[in-house]
Coordinates of N, CA, C and O in Angstrom, one line a residue:
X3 N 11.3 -7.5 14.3 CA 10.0 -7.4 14.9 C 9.0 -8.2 14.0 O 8.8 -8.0 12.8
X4 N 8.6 -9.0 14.6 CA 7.2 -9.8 13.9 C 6.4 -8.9 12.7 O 6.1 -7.7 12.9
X5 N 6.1 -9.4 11.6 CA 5.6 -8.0 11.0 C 3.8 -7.9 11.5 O 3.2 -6.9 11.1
X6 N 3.0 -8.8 12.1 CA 2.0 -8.5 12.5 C 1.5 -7.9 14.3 O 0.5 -7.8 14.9
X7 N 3.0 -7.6 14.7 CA 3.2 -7.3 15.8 C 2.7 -5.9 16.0 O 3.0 -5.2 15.1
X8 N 1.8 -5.1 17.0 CA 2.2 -3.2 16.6 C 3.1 -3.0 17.2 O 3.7 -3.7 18.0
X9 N 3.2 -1.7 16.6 CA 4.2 -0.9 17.0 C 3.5 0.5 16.8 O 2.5 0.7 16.0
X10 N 4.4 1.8 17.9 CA 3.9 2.7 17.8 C 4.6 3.2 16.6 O 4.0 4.2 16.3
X11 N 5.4 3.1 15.9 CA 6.8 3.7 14.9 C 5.9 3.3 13.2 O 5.7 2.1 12.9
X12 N 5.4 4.4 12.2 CA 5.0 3.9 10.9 C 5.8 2.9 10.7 O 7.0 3.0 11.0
X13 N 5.2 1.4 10.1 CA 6.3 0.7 8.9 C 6.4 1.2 7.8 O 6.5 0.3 7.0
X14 N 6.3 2.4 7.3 CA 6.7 2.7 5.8 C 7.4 1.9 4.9 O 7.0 1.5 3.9
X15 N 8.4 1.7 5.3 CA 9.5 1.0 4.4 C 9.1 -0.2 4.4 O 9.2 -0.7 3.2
X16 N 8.7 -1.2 5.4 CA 8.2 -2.1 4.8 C 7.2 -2.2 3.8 O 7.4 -2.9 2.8
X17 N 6.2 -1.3 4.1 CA 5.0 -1.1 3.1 C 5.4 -0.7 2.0 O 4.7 -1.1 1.0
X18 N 6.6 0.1 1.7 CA 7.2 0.3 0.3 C 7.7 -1.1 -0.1 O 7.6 -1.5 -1.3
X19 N 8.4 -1.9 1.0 CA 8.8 -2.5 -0.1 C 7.9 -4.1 -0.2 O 8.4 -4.9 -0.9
X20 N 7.0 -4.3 0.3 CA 5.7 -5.3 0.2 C 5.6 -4.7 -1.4 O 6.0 -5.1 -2.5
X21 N 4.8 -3.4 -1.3 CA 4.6 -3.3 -2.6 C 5.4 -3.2 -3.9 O 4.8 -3.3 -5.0
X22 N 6.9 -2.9 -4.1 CA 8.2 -3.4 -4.9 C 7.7 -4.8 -5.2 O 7.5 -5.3 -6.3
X23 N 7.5 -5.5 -3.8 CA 7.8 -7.3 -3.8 C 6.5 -7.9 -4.9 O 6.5 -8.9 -5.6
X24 N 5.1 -6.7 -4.5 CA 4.1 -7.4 -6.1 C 4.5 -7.1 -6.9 O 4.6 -8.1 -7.7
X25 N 5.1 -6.0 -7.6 CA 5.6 -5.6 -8.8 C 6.3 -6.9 -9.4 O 6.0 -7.6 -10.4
X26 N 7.7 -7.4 -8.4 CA 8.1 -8.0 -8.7 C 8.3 -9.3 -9.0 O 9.2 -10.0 -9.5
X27 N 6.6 -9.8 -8.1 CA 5.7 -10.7 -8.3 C 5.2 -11.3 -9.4 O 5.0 -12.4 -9.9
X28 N 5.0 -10.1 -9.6 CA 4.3 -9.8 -11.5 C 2.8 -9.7 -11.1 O 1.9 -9.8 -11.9
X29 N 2.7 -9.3 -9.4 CA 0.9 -9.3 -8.9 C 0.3 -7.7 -9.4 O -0.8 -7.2 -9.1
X30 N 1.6 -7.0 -10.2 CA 1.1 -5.5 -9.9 C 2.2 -5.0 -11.3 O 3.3 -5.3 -11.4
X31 N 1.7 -4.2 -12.1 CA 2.7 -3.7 -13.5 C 3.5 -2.3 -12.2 O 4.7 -2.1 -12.4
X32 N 3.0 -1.7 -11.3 CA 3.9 -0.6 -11.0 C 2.9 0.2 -9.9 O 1.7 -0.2 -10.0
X33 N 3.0 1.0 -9.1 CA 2.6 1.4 -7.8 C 2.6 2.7 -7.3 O 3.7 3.0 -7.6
X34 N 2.2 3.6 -6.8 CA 2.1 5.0 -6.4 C 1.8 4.9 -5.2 O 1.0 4.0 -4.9
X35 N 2.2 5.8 -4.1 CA 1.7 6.2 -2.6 C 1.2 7.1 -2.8 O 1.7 7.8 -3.7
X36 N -0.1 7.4 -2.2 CA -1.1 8.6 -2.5 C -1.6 9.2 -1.3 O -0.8 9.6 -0.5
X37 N -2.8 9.3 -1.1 CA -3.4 10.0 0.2 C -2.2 11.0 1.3 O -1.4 11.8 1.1
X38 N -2.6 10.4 2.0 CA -2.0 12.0 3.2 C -0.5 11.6 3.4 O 0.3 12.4 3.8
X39 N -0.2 10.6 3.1 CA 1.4 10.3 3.4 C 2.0 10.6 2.2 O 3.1 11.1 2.3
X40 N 1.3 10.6 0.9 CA 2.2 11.1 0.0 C 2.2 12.9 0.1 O 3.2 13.5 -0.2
X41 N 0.9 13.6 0.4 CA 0.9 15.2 0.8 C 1.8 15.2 1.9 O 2.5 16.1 1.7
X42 N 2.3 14.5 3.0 CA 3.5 14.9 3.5 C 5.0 15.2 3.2 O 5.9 15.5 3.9
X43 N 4.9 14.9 2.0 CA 6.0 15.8 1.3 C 6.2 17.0 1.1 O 7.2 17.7 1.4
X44 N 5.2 17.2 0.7 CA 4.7 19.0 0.5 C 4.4 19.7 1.4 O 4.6 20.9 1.2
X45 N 3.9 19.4 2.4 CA 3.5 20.2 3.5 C 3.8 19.6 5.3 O 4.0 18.5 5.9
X46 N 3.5 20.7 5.6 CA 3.9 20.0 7.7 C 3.5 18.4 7.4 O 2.9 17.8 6.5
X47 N 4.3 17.9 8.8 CA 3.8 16.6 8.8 C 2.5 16.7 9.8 O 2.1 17.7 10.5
X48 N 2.0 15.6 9.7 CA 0.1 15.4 10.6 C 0.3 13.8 10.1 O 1.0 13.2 9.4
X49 N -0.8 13.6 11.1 CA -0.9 12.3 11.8 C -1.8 11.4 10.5 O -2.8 12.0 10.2
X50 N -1.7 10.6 10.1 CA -2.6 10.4 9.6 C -2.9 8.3 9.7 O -2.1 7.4 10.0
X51 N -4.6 8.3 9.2 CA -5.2 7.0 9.3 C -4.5 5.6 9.2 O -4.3 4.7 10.0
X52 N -4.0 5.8 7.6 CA -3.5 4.9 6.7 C -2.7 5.2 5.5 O -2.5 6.4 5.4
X53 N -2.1 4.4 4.6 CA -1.6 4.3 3.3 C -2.4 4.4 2.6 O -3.5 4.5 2.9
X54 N -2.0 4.4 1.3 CA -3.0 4.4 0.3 C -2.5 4.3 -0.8 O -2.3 5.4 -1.4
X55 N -2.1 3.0 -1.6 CA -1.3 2.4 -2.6 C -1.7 2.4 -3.9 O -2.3 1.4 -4.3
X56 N -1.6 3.7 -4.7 CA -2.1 3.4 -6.1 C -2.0 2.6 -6.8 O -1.0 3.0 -7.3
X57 N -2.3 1.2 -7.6 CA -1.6 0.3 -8.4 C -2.1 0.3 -9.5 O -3.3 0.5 -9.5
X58 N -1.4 0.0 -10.9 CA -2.0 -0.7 -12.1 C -1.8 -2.2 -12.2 O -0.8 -2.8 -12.4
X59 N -3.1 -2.8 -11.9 CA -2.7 -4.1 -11.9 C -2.4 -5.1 -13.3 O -2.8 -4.8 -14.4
X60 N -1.9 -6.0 -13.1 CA -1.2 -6.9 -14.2 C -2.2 -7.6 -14.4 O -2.1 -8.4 -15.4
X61 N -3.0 -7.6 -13.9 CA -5.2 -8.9 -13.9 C -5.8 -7.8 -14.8 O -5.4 -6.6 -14.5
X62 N -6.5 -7.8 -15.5 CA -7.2 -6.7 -15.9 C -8.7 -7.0 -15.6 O -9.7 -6.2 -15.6
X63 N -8.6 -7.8 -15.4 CA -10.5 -8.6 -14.6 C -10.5 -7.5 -14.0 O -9.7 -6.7 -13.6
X64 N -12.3 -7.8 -14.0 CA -12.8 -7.4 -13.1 C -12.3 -7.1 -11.4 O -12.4 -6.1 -10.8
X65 N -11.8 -8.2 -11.0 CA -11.4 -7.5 -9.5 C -10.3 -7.0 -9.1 O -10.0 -6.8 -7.9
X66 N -9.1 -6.3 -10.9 CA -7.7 -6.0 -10.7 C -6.8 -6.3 -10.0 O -5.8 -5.6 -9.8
X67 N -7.1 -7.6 -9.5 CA -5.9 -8.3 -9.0 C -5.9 -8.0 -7.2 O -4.9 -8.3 -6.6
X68 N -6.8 -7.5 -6.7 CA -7.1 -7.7 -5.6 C -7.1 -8.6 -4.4 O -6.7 -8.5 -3.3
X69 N -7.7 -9.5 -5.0 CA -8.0 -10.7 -4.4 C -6.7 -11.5 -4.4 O -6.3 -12.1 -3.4
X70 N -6.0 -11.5 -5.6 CA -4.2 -11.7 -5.4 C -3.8 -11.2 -4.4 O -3.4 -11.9 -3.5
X71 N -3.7 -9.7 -4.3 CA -3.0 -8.8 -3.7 C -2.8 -9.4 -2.1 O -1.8 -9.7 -1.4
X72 N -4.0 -9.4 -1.7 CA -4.5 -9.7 -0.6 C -4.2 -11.0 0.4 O -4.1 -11.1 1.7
X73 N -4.3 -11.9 -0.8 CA -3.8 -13.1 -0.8 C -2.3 -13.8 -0.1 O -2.0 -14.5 0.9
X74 N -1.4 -12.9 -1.5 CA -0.5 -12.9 -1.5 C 0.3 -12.1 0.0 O 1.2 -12.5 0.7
X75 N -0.4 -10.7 0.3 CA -0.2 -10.5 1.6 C -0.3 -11.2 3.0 O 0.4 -11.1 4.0
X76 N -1.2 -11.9 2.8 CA -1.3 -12.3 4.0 C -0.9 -13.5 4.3 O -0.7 -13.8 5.5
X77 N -0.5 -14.4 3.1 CA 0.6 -15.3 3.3 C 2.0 -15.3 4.1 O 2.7 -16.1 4.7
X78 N 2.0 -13.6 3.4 CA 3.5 -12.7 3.9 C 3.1 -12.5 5.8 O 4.2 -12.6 6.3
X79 N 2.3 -12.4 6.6 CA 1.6 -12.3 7.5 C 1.4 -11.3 8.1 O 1.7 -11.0 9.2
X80 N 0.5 -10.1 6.9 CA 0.0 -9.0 7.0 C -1.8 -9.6 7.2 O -2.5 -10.3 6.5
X81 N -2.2 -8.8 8.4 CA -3.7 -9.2 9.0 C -4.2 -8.3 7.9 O -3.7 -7.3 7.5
X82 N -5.7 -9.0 7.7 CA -7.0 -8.2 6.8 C -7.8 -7.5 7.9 O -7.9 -8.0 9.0
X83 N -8.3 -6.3 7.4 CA -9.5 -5.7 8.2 C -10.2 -5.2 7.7 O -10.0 -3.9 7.5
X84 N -11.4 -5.8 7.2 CA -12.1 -5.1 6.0 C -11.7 -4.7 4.5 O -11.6 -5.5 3.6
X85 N -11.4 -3.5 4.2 CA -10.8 -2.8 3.0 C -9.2 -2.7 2.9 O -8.4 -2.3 2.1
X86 N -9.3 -3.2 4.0 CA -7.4 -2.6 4.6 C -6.7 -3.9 5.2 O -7.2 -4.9 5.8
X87 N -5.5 -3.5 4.7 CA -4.3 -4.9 5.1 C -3.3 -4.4 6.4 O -2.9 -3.2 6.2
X88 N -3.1 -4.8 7.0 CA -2.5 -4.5 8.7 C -1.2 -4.6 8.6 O -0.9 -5.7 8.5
X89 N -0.5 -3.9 8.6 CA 1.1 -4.0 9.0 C 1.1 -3.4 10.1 O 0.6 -2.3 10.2
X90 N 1.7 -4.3 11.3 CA 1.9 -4.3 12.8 C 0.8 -2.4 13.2 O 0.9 -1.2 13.5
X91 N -0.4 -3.4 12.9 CA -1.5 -2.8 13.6 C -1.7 -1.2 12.1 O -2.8 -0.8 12.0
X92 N -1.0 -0.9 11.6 CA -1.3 -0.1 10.4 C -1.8 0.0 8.9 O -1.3 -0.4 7.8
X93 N -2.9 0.7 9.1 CA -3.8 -0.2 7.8 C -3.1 0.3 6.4 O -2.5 1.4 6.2
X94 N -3.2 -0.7 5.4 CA -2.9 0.1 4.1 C -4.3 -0.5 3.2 O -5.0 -1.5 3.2
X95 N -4.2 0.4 2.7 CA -5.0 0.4 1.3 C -4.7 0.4 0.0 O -4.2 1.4 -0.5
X96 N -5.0 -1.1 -1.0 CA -4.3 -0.8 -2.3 C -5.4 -0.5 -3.3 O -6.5 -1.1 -3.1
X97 N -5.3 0.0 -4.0 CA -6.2 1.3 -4.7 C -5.9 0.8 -6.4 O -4.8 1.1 -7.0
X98 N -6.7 0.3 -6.9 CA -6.5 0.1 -8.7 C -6.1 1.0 -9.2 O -7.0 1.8 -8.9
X99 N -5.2 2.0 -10.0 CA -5.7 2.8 -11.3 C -5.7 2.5 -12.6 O -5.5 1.3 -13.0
X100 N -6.0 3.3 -13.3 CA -5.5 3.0 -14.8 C -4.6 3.1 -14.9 O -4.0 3.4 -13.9
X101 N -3.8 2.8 -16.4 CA -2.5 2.5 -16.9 C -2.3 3.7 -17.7 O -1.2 3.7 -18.2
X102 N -3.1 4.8 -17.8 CA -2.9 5.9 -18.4 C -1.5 6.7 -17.9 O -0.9 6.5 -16.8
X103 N -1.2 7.5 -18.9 CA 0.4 8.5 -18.6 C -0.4 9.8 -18.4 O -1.3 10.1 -19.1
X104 N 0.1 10.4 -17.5 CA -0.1 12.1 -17.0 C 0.5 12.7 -18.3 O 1.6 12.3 -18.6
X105 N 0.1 13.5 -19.0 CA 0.4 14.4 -20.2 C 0.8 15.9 -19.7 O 0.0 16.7 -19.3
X106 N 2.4 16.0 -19.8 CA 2.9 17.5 -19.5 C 2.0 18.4 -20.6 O 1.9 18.2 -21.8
X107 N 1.5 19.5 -19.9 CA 1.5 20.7 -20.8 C 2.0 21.8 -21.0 O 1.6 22.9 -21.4
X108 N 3.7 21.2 -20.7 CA 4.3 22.3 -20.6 C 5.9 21.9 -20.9 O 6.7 22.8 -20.9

């Protein structure tokens, strides 16, 4: 299937592995799924908007590698829509964080 094609079926897996493919790029040091697709692990499934791709980017500028990201997506022939990148009609969102480590307290 075309990847800018819709479809009613999530591409997750593609979207996982787009974002493997910046890591591996060197467009991104490493990556997290967050928002409501990552809470569907834990709880019932529900419908939800979009993705939401935590990253540490490998740019440390000001625009964290964004403007890469984006870039380099849509080359791949993922459509832009404002804040969000389209895989066959489903938006994702890639999201900066820091490079900080979660500290067990326990």
């Amino acid at each position: 299937m075309p990847i800018n094609e819709p479809s009613s079926n999530l591409p997750l897996r593609d979207v996982l592995r787009a974002a493997n493919g910046l890591v591996a790029g060197g467009l991104i040091e490493d990556w997290a799924l967050g928002g409501a697709l990552a809470a569907i692990y834990y709880v019932e499934p529900f419908t939800t908007y979009d993705a939401d791709i935590f990253f540490i980017p490998a740019d440390k500028g000001l625009s964290a590698g964004i403007p890469a990201i984006y870039a380099h997506l849509k080359a791949e022939g993922w459509l832009i829509e404002h804040e969000h990148l389209l895989l066959r009609g489903f938006p994702v969102q890639f999201l900066a964080a820091s490079g900080g480590r979660a500290i067990s307290s326990g």
